[in-house]
Short mmCIF file of N, CA and C in Angstrom, two decimals:
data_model
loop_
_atom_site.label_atom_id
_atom_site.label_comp_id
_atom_site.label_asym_id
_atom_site.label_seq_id
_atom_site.Cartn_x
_atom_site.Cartn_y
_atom_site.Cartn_z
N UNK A 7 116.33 226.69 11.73
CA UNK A 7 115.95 227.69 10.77
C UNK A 7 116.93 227.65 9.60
N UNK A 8 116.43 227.75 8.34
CA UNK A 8 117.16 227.64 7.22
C UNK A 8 117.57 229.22 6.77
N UNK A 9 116.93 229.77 6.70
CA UNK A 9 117.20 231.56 6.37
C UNK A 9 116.76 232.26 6.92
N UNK A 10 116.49 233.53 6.23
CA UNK A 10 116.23 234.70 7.30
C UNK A 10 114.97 234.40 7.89
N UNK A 11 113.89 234.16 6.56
CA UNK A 11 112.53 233.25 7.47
C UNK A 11 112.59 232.08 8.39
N UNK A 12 111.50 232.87 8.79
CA UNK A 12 111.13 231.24 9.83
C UNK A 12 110.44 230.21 8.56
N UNK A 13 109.61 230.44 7.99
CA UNK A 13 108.99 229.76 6.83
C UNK A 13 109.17 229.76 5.70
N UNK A 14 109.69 229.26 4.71
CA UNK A 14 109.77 229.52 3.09
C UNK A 14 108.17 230.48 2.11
N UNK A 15 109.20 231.48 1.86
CA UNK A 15 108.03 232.52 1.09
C UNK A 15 108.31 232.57 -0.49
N UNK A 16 107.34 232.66 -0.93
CA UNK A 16 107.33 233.31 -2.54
C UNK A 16 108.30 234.17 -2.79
N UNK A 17 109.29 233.87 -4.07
CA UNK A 17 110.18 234.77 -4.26
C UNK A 17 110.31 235.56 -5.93
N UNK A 18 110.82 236.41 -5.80
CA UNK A 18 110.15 237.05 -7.65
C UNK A 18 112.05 236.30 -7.97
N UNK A 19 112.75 236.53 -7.39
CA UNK A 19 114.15 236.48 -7.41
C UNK A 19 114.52 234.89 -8.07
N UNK A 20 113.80 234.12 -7.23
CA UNK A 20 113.61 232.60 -7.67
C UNK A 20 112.51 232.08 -8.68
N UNK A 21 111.44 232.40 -8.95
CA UNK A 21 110.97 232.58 -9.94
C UNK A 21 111.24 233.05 -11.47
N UNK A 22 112.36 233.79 -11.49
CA UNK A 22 113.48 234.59 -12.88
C UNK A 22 114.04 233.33 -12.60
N UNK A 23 114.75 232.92 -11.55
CA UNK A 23 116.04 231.85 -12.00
C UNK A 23 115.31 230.20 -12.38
N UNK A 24 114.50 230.76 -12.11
CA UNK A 24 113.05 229.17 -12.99
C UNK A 24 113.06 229.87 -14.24
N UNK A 25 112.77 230.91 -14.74
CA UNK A 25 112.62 231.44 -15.98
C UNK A 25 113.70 230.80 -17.02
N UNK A 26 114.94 231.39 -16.29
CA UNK A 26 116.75 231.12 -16.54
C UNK A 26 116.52 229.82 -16.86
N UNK A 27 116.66 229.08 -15.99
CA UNK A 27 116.84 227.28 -16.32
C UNK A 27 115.70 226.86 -17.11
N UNK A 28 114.87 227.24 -17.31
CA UNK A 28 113.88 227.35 -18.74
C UNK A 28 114.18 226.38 -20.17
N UNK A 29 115.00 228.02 -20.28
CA UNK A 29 116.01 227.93 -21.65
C UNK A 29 116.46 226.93 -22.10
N UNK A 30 117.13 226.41 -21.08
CA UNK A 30 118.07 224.86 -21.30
C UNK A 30 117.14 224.13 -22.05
N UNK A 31 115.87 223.92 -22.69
CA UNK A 31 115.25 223.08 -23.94
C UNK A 31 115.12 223.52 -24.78
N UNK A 32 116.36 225.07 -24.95
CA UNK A 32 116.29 225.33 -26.29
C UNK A 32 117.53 224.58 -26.67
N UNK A 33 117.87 224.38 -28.11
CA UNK A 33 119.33 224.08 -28.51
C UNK A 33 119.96 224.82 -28.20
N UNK A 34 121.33 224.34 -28.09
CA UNK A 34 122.42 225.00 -27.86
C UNK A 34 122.81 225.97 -27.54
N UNK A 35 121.77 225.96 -25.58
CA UNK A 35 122.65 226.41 -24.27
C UNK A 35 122.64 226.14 -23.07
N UNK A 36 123.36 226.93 -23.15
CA UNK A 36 123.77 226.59 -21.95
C UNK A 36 123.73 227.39 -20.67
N UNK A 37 123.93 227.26 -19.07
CA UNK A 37 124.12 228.18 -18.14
C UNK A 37 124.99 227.74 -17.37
N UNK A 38 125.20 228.63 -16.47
CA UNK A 38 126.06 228.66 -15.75
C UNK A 38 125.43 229.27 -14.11
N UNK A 39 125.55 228.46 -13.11
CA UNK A 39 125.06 229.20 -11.67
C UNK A 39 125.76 229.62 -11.03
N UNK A 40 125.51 230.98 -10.49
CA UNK A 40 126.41 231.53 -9.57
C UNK A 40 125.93 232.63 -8.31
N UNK A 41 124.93 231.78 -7.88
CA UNK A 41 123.98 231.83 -6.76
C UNK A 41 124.79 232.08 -5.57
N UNK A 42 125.89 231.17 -5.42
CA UNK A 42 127.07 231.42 -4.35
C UNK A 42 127.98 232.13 -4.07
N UNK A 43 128.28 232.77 -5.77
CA UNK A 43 129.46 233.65 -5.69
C UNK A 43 129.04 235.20 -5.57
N UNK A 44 127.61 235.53 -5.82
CA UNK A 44 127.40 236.85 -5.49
C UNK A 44 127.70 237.60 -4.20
N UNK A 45 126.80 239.36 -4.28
CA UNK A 45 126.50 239.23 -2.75
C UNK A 45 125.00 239.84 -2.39
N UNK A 46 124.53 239.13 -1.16
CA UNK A 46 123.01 239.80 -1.55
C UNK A 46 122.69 240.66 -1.62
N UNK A 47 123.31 242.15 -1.78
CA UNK A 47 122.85 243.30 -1.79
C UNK A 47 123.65 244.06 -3.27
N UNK A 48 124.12 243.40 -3.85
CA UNK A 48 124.17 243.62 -5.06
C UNK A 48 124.47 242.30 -6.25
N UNK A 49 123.20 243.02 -7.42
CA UNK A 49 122.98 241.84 -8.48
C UNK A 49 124.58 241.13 -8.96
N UNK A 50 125.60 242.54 -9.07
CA UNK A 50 126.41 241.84 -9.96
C UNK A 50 127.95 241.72 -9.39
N UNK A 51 128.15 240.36 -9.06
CA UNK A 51 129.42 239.69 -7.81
C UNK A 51 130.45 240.56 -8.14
N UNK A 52 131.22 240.65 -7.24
CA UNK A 52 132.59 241.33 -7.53
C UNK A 52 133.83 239.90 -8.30
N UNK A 53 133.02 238.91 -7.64
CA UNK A 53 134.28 237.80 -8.50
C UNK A 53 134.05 237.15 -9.86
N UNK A 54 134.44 237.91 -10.07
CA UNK A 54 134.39 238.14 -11.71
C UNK A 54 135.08 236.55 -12.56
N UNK A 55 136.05 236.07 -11.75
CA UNK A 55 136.97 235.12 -12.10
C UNK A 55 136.19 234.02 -12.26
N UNK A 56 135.29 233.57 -11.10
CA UNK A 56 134.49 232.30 -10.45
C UNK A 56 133.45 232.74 -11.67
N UNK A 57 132.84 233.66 -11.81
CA UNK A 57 131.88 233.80 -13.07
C UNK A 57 132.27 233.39 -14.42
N UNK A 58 133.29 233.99 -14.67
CA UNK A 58 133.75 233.83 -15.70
C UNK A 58 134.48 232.42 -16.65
N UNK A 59 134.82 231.04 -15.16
CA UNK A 59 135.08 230.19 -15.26
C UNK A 59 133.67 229.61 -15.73
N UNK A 60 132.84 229.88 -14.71
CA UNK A 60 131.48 228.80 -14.98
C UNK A 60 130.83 229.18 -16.28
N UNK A 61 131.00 230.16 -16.67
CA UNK A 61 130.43 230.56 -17.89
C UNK A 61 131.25 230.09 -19.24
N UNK A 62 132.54 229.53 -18.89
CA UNK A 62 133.47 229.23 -19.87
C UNK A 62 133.11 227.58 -20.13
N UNK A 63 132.37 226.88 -19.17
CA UNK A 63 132.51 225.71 -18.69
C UNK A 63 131.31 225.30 -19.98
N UNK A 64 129.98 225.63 -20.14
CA UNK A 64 129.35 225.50 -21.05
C UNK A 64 129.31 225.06 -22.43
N UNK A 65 130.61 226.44 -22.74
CA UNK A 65 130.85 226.64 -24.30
C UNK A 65 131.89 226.13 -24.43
N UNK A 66 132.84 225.90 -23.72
CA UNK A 66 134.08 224.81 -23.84
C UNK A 66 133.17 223.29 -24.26
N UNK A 67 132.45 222.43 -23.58
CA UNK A 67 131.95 221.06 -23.35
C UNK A 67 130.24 221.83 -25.02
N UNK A 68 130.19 222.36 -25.21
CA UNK A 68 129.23 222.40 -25.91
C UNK A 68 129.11 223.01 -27.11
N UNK A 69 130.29 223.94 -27.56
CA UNK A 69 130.52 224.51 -28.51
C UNK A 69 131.55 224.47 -29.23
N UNK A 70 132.64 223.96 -28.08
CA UNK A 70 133.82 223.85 -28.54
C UNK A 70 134.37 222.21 -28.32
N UNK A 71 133.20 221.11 -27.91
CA UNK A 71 133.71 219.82 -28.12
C UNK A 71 134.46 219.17 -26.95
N UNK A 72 134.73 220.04 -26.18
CA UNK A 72 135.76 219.18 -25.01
C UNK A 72 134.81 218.01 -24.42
N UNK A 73 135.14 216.79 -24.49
CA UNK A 73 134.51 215.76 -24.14
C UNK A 73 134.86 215.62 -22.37
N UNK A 74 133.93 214.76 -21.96
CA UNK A 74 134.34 214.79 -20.52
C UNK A 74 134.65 216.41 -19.63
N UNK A 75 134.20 217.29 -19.79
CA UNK A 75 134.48 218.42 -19.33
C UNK A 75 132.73 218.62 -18.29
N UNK A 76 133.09 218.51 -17.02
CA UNK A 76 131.97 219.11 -16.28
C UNK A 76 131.80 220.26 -16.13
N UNK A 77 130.42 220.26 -17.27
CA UNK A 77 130.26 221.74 -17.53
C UNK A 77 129.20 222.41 -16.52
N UNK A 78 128.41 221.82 -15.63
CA UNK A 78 127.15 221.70 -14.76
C UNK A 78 126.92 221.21 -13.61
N UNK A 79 126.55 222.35 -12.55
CA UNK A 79 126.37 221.55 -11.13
C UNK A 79 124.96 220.58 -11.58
N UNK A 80 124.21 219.90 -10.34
CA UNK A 80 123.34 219.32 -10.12
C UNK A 80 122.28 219.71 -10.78
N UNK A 81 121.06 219.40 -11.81
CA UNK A 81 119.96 219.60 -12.17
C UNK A 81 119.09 218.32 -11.84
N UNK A 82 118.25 219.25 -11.49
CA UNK A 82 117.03 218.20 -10.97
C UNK A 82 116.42 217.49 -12.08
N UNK A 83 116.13 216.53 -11.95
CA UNK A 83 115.82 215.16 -12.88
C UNK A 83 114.14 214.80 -12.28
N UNK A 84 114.30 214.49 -11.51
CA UNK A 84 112.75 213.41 -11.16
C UNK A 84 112.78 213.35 -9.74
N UNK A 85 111.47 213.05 -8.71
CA UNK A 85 111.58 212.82 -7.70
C UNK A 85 110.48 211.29 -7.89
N UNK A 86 110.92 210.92 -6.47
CA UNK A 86 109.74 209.92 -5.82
C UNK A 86 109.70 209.92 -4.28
N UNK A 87 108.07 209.68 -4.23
CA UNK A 87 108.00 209.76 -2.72
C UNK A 87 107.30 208.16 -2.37
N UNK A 88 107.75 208.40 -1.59
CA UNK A 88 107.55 207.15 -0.55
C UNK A 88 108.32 207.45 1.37
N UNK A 89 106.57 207.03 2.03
CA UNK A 89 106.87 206.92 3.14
C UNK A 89 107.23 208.21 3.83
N UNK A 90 106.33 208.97 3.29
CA UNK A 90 106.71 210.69 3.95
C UNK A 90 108.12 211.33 3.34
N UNK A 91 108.33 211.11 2.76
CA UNK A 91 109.79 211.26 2.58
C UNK A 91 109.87 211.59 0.43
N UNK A 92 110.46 212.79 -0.10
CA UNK A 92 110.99 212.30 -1.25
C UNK A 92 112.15 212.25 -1.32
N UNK A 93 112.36 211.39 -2.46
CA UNK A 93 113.84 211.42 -3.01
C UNK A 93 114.10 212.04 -4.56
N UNK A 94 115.14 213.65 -4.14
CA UNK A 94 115.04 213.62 -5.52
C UNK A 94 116.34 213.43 -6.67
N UNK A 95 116.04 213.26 -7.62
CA UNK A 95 117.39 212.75 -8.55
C UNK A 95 117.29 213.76 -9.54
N UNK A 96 119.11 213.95 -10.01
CA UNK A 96 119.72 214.62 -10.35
C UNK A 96 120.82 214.38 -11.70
N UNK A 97 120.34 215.07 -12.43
CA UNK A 97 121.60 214.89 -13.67
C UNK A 97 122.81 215.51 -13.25
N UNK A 98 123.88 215.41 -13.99
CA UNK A 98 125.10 216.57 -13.91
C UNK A 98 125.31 216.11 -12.32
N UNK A 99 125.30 214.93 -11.73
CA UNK A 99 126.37 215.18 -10.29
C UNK A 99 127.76 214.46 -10.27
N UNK A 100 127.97 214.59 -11.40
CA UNK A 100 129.41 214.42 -11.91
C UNK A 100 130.65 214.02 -10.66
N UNK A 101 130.80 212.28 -10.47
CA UNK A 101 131.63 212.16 -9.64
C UNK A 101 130.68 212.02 -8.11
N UNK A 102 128.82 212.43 -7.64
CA UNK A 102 128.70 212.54 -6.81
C UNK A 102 127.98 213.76 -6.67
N UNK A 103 127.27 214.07 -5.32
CA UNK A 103 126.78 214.98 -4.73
C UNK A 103 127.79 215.41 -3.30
N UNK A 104 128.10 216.22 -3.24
CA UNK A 104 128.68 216.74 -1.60
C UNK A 104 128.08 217.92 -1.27
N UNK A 105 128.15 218.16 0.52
CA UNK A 105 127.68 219.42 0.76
C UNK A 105 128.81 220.52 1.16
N UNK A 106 128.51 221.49 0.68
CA UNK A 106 129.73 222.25 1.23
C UNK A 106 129.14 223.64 2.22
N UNK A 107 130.05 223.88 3.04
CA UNK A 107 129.48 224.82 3.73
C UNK A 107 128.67 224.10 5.35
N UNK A 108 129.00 222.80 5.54
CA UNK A 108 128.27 222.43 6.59
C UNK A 108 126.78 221.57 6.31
N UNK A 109 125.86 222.01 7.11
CA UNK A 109 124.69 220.97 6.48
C UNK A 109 123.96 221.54 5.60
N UNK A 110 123.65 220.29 4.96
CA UNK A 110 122.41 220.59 3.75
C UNK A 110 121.24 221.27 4.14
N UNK A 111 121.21 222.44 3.52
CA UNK A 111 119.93 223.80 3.75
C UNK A 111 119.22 223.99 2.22
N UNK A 112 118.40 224.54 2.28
CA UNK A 112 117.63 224.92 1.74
C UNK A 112 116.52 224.48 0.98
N UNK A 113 116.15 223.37 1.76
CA UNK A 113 115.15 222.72 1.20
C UNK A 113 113.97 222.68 1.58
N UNK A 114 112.84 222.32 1.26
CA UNK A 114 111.36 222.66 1.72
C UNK A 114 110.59 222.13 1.21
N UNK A 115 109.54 221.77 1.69
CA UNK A 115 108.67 220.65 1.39
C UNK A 115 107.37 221.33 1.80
N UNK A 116 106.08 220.80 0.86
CA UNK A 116 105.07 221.15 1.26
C UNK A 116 103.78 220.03 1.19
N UNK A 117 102.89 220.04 1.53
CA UNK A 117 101.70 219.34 1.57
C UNK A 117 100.78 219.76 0.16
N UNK A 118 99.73 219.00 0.22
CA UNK A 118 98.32 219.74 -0.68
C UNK A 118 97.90 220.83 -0.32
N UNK A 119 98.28 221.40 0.73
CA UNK A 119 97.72 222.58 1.21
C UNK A 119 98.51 223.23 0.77
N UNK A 120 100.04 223.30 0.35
CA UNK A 120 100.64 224.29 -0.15
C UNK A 120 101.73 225.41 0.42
N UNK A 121 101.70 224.50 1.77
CA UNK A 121 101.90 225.49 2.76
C UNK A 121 103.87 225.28 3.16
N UNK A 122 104.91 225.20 2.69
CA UNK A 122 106.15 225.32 2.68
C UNK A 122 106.42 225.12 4.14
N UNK A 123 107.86 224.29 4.23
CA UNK A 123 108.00 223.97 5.69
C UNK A 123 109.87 223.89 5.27
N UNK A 124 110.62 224.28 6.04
CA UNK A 124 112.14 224.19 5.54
C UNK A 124 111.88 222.47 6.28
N UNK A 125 112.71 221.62 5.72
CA UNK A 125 113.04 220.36 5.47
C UNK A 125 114.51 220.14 6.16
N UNK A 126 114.02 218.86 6.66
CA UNK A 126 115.68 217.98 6.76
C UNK A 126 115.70 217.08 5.35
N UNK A 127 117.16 217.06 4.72
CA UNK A 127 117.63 216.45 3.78
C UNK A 127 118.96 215.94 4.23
N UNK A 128 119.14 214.89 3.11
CA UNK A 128 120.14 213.93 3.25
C UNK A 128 120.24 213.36 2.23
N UNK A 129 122.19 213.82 1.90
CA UNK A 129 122.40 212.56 0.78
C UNK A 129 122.51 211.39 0.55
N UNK A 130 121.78 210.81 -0.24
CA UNK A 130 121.70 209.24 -0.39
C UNK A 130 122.13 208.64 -2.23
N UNK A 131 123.37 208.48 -2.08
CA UNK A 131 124.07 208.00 -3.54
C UNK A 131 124.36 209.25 -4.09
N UNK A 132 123.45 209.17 -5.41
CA UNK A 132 123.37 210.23 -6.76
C UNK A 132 121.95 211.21 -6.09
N UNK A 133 121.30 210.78 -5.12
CA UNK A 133 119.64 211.69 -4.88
C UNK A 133 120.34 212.48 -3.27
N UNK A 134 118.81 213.06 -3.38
CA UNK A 134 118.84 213.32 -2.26
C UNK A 134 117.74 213.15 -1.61
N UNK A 135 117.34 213.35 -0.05
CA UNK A 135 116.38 212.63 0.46
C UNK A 135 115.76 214.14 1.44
N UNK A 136 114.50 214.33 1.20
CA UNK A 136 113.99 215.25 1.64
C UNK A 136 112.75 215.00 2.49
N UNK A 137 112.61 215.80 3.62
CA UNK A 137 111.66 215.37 4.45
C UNK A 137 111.12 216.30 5.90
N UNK A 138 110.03 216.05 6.14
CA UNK A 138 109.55 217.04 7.34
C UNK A 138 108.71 216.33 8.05
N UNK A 139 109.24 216.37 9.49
CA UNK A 139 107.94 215.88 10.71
C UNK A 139 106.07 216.63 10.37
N UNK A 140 106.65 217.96 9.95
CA UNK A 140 105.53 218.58 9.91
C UNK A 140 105.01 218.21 8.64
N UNK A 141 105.21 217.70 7.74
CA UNK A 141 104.54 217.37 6.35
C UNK A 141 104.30 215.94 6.43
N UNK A 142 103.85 215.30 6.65
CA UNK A 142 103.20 213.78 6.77
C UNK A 142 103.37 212.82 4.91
N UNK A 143 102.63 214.01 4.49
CA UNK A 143 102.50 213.57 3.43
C UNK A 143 102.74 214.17 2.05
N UNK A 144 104.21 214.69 1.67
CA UNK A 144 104.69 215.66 0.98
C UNK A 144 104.07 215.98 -0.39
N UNK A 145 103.77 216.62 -1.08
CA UNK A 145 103.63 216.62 -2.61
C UNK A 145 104.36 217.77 -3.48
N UNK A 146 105.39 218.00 -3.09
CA UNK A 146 106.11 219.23 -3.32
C UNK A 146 107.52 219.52 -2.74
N UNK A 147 109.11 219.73 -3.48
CA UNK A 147 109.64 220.06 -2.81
C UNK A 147 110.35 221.12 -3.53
N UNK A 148 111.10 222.07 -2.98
CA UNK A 148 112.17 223.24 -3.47
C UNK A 148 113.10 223.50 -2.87
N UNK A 149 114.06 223.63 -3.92
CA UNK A 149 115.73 223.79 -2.99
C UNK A 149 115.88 225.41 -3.77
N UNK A 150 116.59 226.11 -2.78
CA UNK A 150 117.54 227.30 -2.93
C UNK A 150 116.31 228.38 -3.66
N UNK A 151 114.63 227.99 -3.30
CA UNK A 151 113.70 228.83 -3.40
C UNK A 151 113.66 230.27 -2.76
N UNK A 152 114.88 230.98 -2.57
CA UNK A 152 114.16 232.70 -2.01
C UNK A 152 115.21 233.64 -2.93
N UNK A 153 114.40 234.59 -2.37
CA UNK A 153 116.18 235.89 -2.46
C UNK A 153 117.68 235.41 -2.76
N UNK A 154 117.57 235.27 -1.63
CA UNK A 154 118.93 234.55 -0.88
C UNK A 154 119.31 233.64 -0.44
N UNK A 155 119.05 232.33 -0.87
CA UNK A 155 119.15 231.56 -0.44
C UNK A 155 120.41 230.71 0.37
N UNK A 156 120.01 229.63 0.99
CA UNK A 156 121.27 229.03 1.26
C UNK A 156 121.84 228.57 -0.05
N UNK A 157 122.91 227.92 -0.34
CA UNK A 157 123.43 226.84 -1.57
C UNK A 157 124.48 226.21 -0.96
N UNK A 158 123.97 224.98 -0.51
CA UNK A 158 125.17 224.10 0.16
C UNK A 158 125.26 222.56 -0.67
N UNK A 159 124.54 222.36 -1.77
CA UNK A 159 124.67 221.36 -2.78
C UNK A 159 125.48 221.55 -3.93
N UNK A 160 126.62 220.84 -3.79
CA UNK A 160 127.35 220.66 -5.03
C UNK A 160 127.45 219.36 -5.53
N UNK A 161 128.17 219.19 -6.87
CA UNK A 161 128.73 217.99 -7.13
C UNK A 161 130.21 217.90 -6.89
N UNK A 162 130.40 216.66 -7.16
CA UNK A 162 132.15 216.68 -7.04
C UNK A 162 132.93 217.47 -7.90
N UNK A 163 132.75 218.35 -8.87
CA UNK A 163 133.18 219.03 -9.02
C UNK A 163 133.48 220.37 -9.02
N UNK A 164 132.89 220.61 -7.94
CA UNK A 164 132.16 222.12 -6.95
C UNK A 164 131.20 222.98 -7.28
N UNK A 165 130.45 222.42 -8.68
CA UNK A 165 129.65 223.17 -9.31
C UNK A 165 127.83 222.98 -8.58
N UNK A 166 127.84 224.08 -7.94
CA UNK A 166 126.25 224.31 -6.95
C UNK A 166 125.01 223.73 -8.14
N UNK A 167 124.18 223.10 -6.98
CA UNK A 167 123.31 223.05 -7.94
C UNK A 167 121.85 224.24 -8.59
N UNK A 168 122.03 223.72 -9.19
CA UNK A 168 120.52 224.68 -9.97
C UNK A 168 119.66 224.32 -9.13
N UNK A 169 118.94 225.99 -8.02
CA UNK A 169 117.69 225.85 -7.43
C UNK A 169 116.44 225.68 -8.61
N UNK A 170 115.98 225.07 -7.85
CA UNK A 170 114.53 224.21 -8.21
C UNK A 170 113.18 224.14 -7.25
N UNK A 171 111.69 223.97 -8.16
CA UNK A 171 110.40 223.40 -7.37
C UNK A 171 110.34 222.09 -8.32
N UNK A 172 109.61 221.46 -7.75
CA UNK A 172 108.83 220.21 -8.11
C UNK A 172 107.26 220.73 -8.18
N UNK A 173 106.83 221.67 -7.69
CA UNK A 173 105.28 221.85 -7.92
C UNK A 173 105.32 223.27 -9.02
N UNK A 174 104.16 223.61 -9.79
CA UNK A 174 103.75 224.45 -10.72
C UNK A 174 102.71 225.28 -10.05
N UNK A 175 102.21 225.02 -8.66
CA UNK A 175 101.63 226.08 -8.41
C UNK A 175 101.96 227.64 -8.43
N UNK A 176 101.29 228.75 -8.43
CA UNK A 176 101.09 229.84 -9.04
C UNK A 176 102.00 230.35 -7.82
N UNK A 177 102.89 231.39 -8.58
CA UNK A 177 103.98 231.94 -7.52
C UNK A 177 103.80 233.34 -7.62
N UNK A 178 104.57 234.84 -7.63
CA UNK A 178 104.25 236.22 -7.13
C UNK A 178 103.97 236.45 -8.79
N UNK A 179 104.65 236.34 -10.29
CA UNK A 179 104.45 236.72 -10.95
C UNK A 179 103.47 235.76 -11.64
N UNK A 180 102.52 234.35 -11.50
CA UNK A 180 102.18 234.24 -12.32
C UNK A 180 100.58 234.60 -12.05
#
């Protein structure tokens, strides 16, 4: 079991933070995730410090020029499937992908039917490799999709990655 569900559900919570990572094709901005540092029963973290770094990390590398400055965990790039299995790739894994916190959670995979299944994953290089006995034939995957999710994907430079779907089907608000 990956979270409190037994099954991955529709979330309004993850759906805003699709809204959030949106933005990023406007010019000049930036975000910052901090999915990990909260707590789930209130919106706004007490660690103010860990916020306040990642939020510095942006406008330092983007406003203010610092070259080489990892300003960004993991963003999802592209997948491919092959063989029951996708693999998906990632910008910003600066140095690498690692998991922290133990094993890689929060991932999920679904069929044409639509129907969400939490996933075994595994890192492979710069991607990652996602997959389910119960999905034969995947067309869909999502990491750090609920409330609360797990977040055990970073890059080498400890910055979590940005939860993500690969499918556009219709979620609680659209």
């Amino acid at each position: 079991m990956q979270g409190p569900e037994d099954r991955p559900v529709e979330s309004t919570w993850a759906e805003l933070r699709e809204a959030q990572t949106m933005t990023l094709s406007a010019p000049n901005t930036g975000m910052a995730v901090t999915i990990d540092i909260g707590e789930a029963d209130n919106i706004h973290p007490t660690n103010k410090q860990d916020v306040g770094i990642r939020l510095a990390l942006p406008a330092l590398a983007k406003v203010y020029g610092f070259k080489g400055l990892v300003h960004s965990g993991p963003v999802f790039r592209s997948l491919h499937r092959s063989k029951g299995r996708i693999r998906v790739e990632f910008d910003h894994v600066a140095g690498g992908l690692v998991v922290r916190g133990g094993a890689l959670k929060g991932f999920a995979v679904a069929g044409k039917d639509r129907k969400f299944v939490w996933a075994e994953a595994k890192i492979v290089g710069d991607c990652v490799e996602v997959w389910s006995d119960d999905v034969p034939q995947p067309a869909a995957v999502r990491y750090a999709w609920s409330d609360n999710p797990p977040c055990t994907l970073y890059n080498a430079s400890e910055l979590p990655a940005s939860p993500f779907r690969t499918d556009s089907w219709p979620g609680i608000t659209k």
